[in-house]
């Protein structure tokens, strides 16, 4: 049985984005997780509710700083109140960047700027990572779910045959967030924090990350780029957001990166071929833990995706993975997926395939 973790604090974050040259409510909304939770409950699933204690906030921050550095984490925590105090924003509005940092050898050692507008762009790479008054609380709650899930799969490994898969309903998602830049609705790389947590209990562990979101997980790839104990494998839309990463030629210095881009309108048959390639690489790597970035924006009706994957296909995807990784403890973190009306049934279809 999959154990499912959720924290209602993840629902507080609600922001805006620039999409198709229009500023609008972000597609990454609280309703996404609400829809999944409603379907899970209707199907009689038990959901393990979490809430972050003050003590846990400190420990989440300590773990987050390892991946993201203190300055970036402080930025996430303080930006909205700094803007408010400076009279730059109203309480219920979101901070959005206006100017991004330039990339050039000559500027590479540029220190974080003091100017509040400059900082918003320094710590982001797009305009879908707004920060509103409650964002910090949700970001921490989401990261905490990833950390708790990591602790649980380690415990399960040593205790017994009980649940070896934990699904965390992480929101905001994480896979686009790099060491120091938010983007693509992501503020902290949740999966990277899971890896850190598992390593505190098992320092020599090897990890396979399977990224099934429609978009390439540029952040996860960058964070683990030269890490020999982490294999990063992604199946994603070719030439789609985040546009500049995810090419098959990006393999990393130690061949631990495998990008499997698929053209727009690809069918499930084409997807399955890539999934089998991905799973072959994962088997060869002999990981101790499988971490899945699960996005349902691969669904045929998704506004941000273009694959022809239907609800029942998620059952096949999950059972294909299960058959291949038998016995390896797995952690599943939620990334994207934006068709509110279908998210719940897609998640149930995936779980059905996983549990067999
Ligand atoms: C976690 C996640 O799924 N983040 C994705 C954020 C994507 N934001 C930008 C999307 C730009 C879409 N442009 C139109 C493409 C139509 N195929
Ligand atoms: Zn996505």
Coordinates of C-alpha atoms and ligand atoms in Angstrom, one line a residue:
X1 CA 0.0 0.0 0.0
X2 CA 1.1 3.5 -0.8
X3 CA 1.2 5.8 2.2
X4 CA -0.1 9.3 1.3
X5 CA 1.0 12.5 3.0
X6 CA -0.8 15.8 2.8
X7 CA -0.5 19.1 4.7
X8 CA -3.4 21.7 4.5
X9 CA -0.8 24.5 4.8
X10 CA 0.3 23.8 1.3
X11 CA -3.1 25.2 0.2
X12 CA -2.4 28.7 1.4
X13 CA -0.1 29.7 -1.5
X14 CA -2.1 31.3 -4.3
X15 CA -0.4 33.6 -6.8
X16 CA -0.3 35.0 -10.3
X17 CA 1.7 34.3 -13.4
X18 CA 2.5 35.8 -16.7
X19 CA 1.2 33.2 -19.2
X20 CA 0.7 33.8 -22.9
X21 CA 1.5 37.5 -22.3
X22 CA -1.4 37.8 -19.8
X23 CA -1.1 38.2 -16.1
X24 CA -3.5 35.8 -14.6
X25 CA -4.2 33.5 -11.6
X26 CA -1.5 30.8 -11.6
X27 CA -2.6 27.5 -13.1
X28 CA -0.7 25.9 -10.2
X29 CA -3.6 26.5 -7.7
X30 CA -4.7 25.1 -4.3
X31 CA -7.6 23.5 -6.1
X32 CA -5.2 21.0 -7.7
X33 CA -4.4 19.4 -4.4
X34 CA -7.9 19.8 -3.1
X35 CA -9.2 17.9 -6.1
X36 CA -6.7 15.0 -5.6
X37 CA -7.5 14.8 -1.9
X38 CA -11.2 14.8 -2.6
X39 CA -10.9 11.9 -5.0
X40 CA -8.6 9.9 -2.7
X41 CA -11.1 10.3 0.2
X42 CA -14.0 9.4 -2.1
X43 CA -12.1 6.2 -3.0
X44 CA -11.7 5.4 0.7
X45 CA -8.0 6.1 0.9
X46 CA -6.4 7.0 4.2
X47 CA -4.5 10.3 4.1
X48 CA -1.8 10.9 6.6
X49 CA -2.2 14.5 7.6
X50 CA 1.0 16.5 8.5
X51 CA 1.5 19.9 9.9
X52 CA 4.8 21.6 10.5
X53 CA 5.8 22.4 14.0
X54 CA 8.1 25.4 14.8
X55 CA 10.9 23.0 15.5
X56 CA 10.3 21.3 12.1
X57 CA 10.5 24.7 10.4
X58 CA 14.0 25.1 11.7
X59 CA 15.0 21.7 10.6
X60 CA 13.4 22.1 7.1
X61 CA 15.3 25.4 6.7
X62 CA 18.6 23.7 7.7
X63 CA 18.1 21.0 5.1
X64 CA 16.9 23.5 2.5
X65 CA 20.0 25.6 3.0
X66 CA 22.3 22.7 2.0
X67 CA 20.8 22.8 -1.5
X68 CA 19.8 26.4 -1.8
X69 CA 22.0 28.5 0.4
X70 CA 21.0 30.7 3.3
X71 CA 20.6 33.9 1.2
X72 CA 18.1 32.3 -1.2
X73 CA 16.0 30.8 1.6
X74 CA 16.0 34.1 3.5
X75 CA 14.8 35.7 0.2
X76 CA 11.8 33.4 0.0
X77 CA 11.0 34.0 3.7
X78 CA 11.4 37.8 3.7
X79 CA 10.5 39.1 0.3
X80 CA 6.8 39.7 0.7
X81 CA 7.2 41.4 4.1
X82 CA 10.2 43.5 2.8
X83 CA 8.1 44.7 -0.1
X84 CA 5.2 45.4 2.2
X85 CA 7.4 47.4 4.6
X86 CA 8.9 49.4 1.7
X87 CA 5.4 50.3 0.5
X88 CA 6.0 48.5 -2.8
X89 CA 3.1 46.1 -2.6
X90 CA -0.3 45.6 -1.0
X91 CA -0.8 42.9 1.5
X92 CA -2.9 40.6 -0.8
X93 CA -0.7 41.0 -3.9
X94 CA 2.2 39.0 -5.2
X95 CA 5.8 39.9 -5.7
X96 CA 6.9 39.2 -9.3
X97 CA 10.3 39.8 -10.9
X98 CA 10.8 42.5 -13.5
X99 CA 14.4 42.1 -14.5
X100 CA 16.5 38.8 -14.5
X101 CA 20.2 38.5 -14.0
X102 CA 22.4 38.5 -17.1
X103 CA 24.6 35.6 -17.9
X104 CA 28.1 36.5 -18.9
X105 CA 31.5 35.4 -17.7
X106 CA 32.2 39.0 -16.5
X107 CA 29.2 39.0 -14.2
X108 CA 29.5 35.5 -12.8
X109 CA 30.6 36.5 -9.4
X110 CA 27.8 39.2 -9.1
X111 CA 26.6 39.4 -5.5
X112 CA 22.9 39.4 -4.6
X113 CA 21.7 43.0 -5.2
X114 CA 20.3 45.1 -2.4
X115 CA 17.5 46.6 -4.4
X116 CA 14.2 44.8 -3.8
X117 CA 13.2 44.8 -7.5
X118 CA 16.6 43.5 -8.5
X119 CA 16.5 40.8 -5.9
X120 CA 13.1 39.5 -7.1
X121 CA 14.7 38.9 -10.5
X122 CA 18.1 37.7 -9.2
X123 CA 16.4 34.8 -7.4
X124 CA 14.0 33.7 -10.2
X125 CA 14.2 32.7 -13.9
X126 CA 10.6 33.3 -15.0
X127 CA 7.4 35.1 -14.1
X128 CA 5.4 32.1 -12.8
X129 CA 7.0 32.1 -9.4
X130 CA 5.2 34.9 -7.6
X131 CA 5.5 35.3 -3.8
X132 CA 2.4 36.3 -1.8
X133 CA 2.0 36.6 1.9
X134 CA 1.5 32.9 2.6
X135 CA 3.9 31.5 0.1
X136 CA 6.6 30.9 2.6
X137 CA 4.4 28.8 4.8
X138 CA 3.3 26.6 1.9
X139 CA 6.8 26.3 0.6
X140 CA 8.0 25.0 3.9
X141 CA 5.0 22.7 4.4
X142 CA 5.7 21.2 0.9
X143 CA 9.4 20.7 1.6
X144 CA 8.5 19.2 4.9
X145 CA 6.3 16.6 3.2
X146 CA 9.2 15.6 1.0
X147 CA 11.5 15.3 4.1
X148 CA 8.9 13.4 6.1
X149 CA 8.3 11.0 3.2
X150 CA 12.0 10.5 2.9
X151 CA 12.2 9.6 6.6
X152 CA 9.3 7.2 6.2
X153 CA 10.8 5.2 3.3
X154 CA 14.0 4.7 5.3
X155 CA 12.2 3.5 8.4
X156 CA 10.1 1.1 6.3
X157 CA 13.2 -0.3 4.7
X158 CA 14.6 -1.3 8.1
X159 CA 11.4 -2.5 9.7
X160 CA 9.7 -4.7 7.2
X161 CA 7.5 -5.6 4.3
X162 CA 5.1 -2.8 5.2
X163 CA 4.6 0.2 2.8
X164 CA 7.7 0.9 0.8
X165 CA 6.2 3.7 -1.2
X166 CA 5.3 7.1 0.1
X167 CA 3.4 9.6 -2.0
X168 CA 3.7 13.2 -0.8
X169 CA 1.2 15.8 -2.2
X170 CA 3.8 18.4 -2.5
X171 CA 2.6 21.9 -3.4
X172 CA 4.2 24.1 -4.6
X173 CA 6.1 21.6 -6.8
X174 CA 9.9 21.5 -6.9
X175 CA 11.6 20.2 -10.0
X176 CA 12.2 23.5 -11.8
X177 CA 13.9 25.2 -8.8
X178 CA 17.7 25.3 -9.1
X179 CA 20.1 26.0 -6.3
X180 CA 19.2 29.7 -6.2
X181 CA 16.4 30.4 -8.7
X182 CA 12.6 29.9 -8.4
X183 CA 10.7 29.3 -11.6
X184 CA 8.0 27.1 -13.2
X185 CA 5.9 27.4 -10.0
X186 CA 8.8 25.9 -8.0
X187 CA 10.6 27.6 -5.0
X188 CA 12.4 24.8 -3.2
X189 CA 13.6 21.6 -4.9
X190 CA 11.6 19.1 -2.8
X191 CA 13.2 16.0 -4.2
X192 CA 16.7 17.3 -3.5
X193 CA 15.7 17.8 0.2
X194 CA 14.4 14.2 0.2
X195 CA 17.8 13.0 -1.0
X196 CA 19.6 15.0 1.7
X197 CA 17.3 13.5 4.4
X198 CA 17.9 10.0 3.2
X199 CA 21.6 10.6 3.1
X200 CA 21.6 11.5 6.8
X201 CA 20.4 8.0 7.5
X202 CA 22.2 6.2 4.7
X203 CA 25.2 8.2 3.6
X204 CA 26.3 5.9 0.8
X205 CA 22.8 5.5 -0.7
X206 CA 22.4 5.6 -4.5
X207 CA 19.3 7.3 -5.9
X208 CA 17.4 7.1 -9.2
X209 CA 15.2 10.1 -10.0
X210 CA 12.5 9.4 -12.6
X211 CA 10.9 12.7 -13.7
X212 CA 7.5 12.1 -15.3
X213 CA 6.3 15.7 -15.4
X214 CA 5.6 17.0 -18.9
X215 CA 8.3 19.6 -18.4
X216 CA 12.0 19.0 -18.0
X217 CA 13.2 19.2 -14.4
X218 CA 16.0 21.6 -15.1
X219 CA 16.4 22.3 -11.4
X220 CA 16.8 18.7 -10.3
X221 CA 19.2 18.1 -13.2
X222 CA 21.3 21.1 -12.3
X223 CA 21.5 20.2 -8.6
X224 CA 22.6 16.6 -9.3
X225 CA 24.6 17.4 -12.5
X226 CA 27.9 16.1 -11.2
X227 CA 26.7 13.8 -8.4
X228 CA 27.8 10.3 -9.1
X229 CA 25.4 8.7 -6.7
X230 CA 22.3 10.2 -8.3
X231 CA 20.9 9.1 -11.7
X232 CA 18.5 11.7 -13.2
X233 CA 16.1 10.4 -15.9
X234 CA 13.4 12.6 -17.5
X235 CA 10.7 12.1 -20.1
X236 CA 9.4 15.4 -21.2
X237 CA 8.0 17.6 -24.1
X238 CA 10.7 18.4 -26.6
X239 CA 11.4 22.2 -27.0
X240 CA 8.8 23.0 -24.3
X241 CA 9.2 25.0 -21.1
X242 CA 11.8 25.5 -19.6
X243 CA 13.1 25.7 -23.2
X244 CA 16.9 25.8 -22.6
X245 CA 17.4 22.4 -21.0
X246 CA 16.4 18.8 -21.4
X247 CA 18.2 18.0 -24.7
X248 CA 19.3 14.4 -25.1
X249 CA 22.9 15.7 -25.4
X250 CA 22.9 16.8 -21.7
X251 CA 24.4 13.7 -20.0
X252 CA 26.5 15.3 -17.3
X253 CA 30.2 14.8 -16.6
X254 CA 29.6 11.2 -15.3
X255 CA 26.8 10.1 -17.6
X256 CA 24.3 10.2 -14.8
X257 CA 21.8 12.3 -16.7
X258 CA 19.4 10.8 -19.2
X259 CA 17.1 13.1 -21.1
X260 CA 14.3 11.5 -23.2
X261 CA 12.5 14.3 -25.0
X262 CA 9.3 13.5 -26.9
X263 CA 7.8 15.7 -29.7
X264 CA 4.5 17.4 -29.2
X265 CA 1.4 15.2 -29.8
X266 CA 3.3 12.0 -29.0
X267 CA 1.2 9.0 -28.4
X268 CA 1.2 6.7 -25.3
X269 CA 3.0 4.0 -27.4
X270 CA 5.9 6.4 -28.0
X271 CA 5.8 7.3 -24.3
X272 CA 6.0 3.7 -23.3
X273 CA 9.1 3.2 -25.4
X274 CA 10.8 6.0 -23.6
X275 CA 9.6 4.7 -20.2
X276 CA 11.2 1.3 -20.9
X277 CA 14.5 3.0 -21.9
X278 CA 14.3 5.1 -18.7
X279 CA 13.6 2.0 -16.6
X280 CA 16.4 0.1 -18.2
X281 CA 18.9 2.8 -17.2
X282 CA 17.5 2.8 -13.7
X283 CA 17.9 -0.9 -13.4
X284 CA 21.5 -0.7 -14.6
X285 CA 22.3 2.0 -12.1
X286 CA 21.3 -0.2 -9.1
X287 CA 19.8 2.5 -7.0
X288 CA 18.8 2.0 -3.3
X289 CA 15.9 4.4 -3.7
X290 CA 13.6 5.5 -6.5
X291 CA 12.3 9.0 -6.4
X292 CA 9.6 10.0 -8.8
X293 CA 8.7 13.5 -9.8
X294 CA 5.1 12.8 -10.8
X295 CA 3.3 15.4 -13.0
X296 CA -0.1 14.9 -14.6
X297 CA 0.5 17.6 -17.2
X298 CA 1.3 14.7 -19.6
X299 CA -2.5 14.2 -19.7
X300 CA -4.0 14.7 -23.1
X301 CA -6.2 17.7 -22.1
X302 CA -3.5 19.6 -20.1
X303 CA -3.3 23.3 -21.0
X304 CA 0.5 23.2 -20.5
X305 CA 1.2 19.8 -22.1
X306 CA 0.8 18.2 -25.5
X307 CA 1.1 14.4 -25.1
X308 CA -1.8 12.1 -25.9
X309 CA -1.9 10.3 -22.6
X310 CA -5.2 9.2 -21.1
X311 CA -6.3 8.3 -17.6
X312 CA -6.0 4.6 -18.0
X313 CA -2.4 5.0 -19.3
X314 CA -1.3 6.1 -15.8
X315 CA -2.2 2.7 -14.6
X316 CA 0.0 1.1 -17.2
X317 CA 2.8 3.6 -16.5
X318 CA 2.7 2.8 -12.8
X319 CA 2.6 -1.0 -13.2
X320 CA 5.4 -0.8 -15.7
X321 CA 7.6 1.0 -13.2
X322 CA 6.6 -1.4 -10.4
X323 CA 7.5 -4.5 -12.4
X324 CA 10.9 -3.1 -13.0
X325 CA 11.9 -1.8 -9.6
X326 CA 10.3 -4.5 -7.4
X327 CA 11.4 -4.1 -3.8
X328 CA 13.2 -0.8 -4.1
X329 CA 11.8 1.8 -1.7
X330 CA 10.1 4.6 -3.6
X331 CA 9.1 8.1 -2.9
X332 CA 6.7 9.9 -5.2
X333 CA 6.4 13.7 -5.1
X334 CA 3.7 15.6 -6.9
X335 CA 4.9 18.1 -9.5
X336 CA 2.5 19.6 -12.2
X337 CA -0.8 18.7 -13.7
X338 CA -3.5 21.4 -14.4
X339 CA -6.8 19.8 -15.4
X340 CA -8.6 20.1 -12.1
X341 CA -11.5 17.9 -13.1
X342 CA -9.3 15.0 -14.1
X343 CA -6.4 15.2 -11.6
X344 CA -8.1 13.0 -9.0
X345 CA -8.9 10.2 -11.3
X346 CA -5.5 10.3 -12.9
X347 CA -3.9 10.0 -9.5
X348 CA -6.2 7.1 -8.6
X349 CA -5.3 5.4 -11.9
X350 CA -1.6 5.7 -11.2
X351 CA -2.1 4.3 -7.6
X352 CA -4.1 1.4 -9.0
X353 CA -1.3 0.5 -11.4
X354 CA 1.3 0.8 -8.6
X355 CA -0.5 -1.3 -6.1
X356 CA -1.4 -3.9 -8.7
Ligands
LIG1 C1 5.7 22.2 -12.2 C2 5.3 22.6 -13.6 O1 4.6 21.9 -14.3 N1 5.7 23.8 -14.1 C3 5.4 24.2 -15.4 C4 5.4 25.7 -15.6 C5 5.2 26.1 -17.0 N2 5.0 27.5 -17.2 C6 5.2 28.1 -18.5 C7 4.4 27.4 -19.5 C8 4.5 28.1 -20.9 C9 3.5 27.5 -21.8 N3 3.6 28.1 -23.1 C10 2.7 27.6 -24.0 C11 3.0 26.2 -24.4 C12 1.8 25.5 -25.1 N4 2.2 24.2 -25.5
LIG2 ZN1 5.1 20.4 -15.6

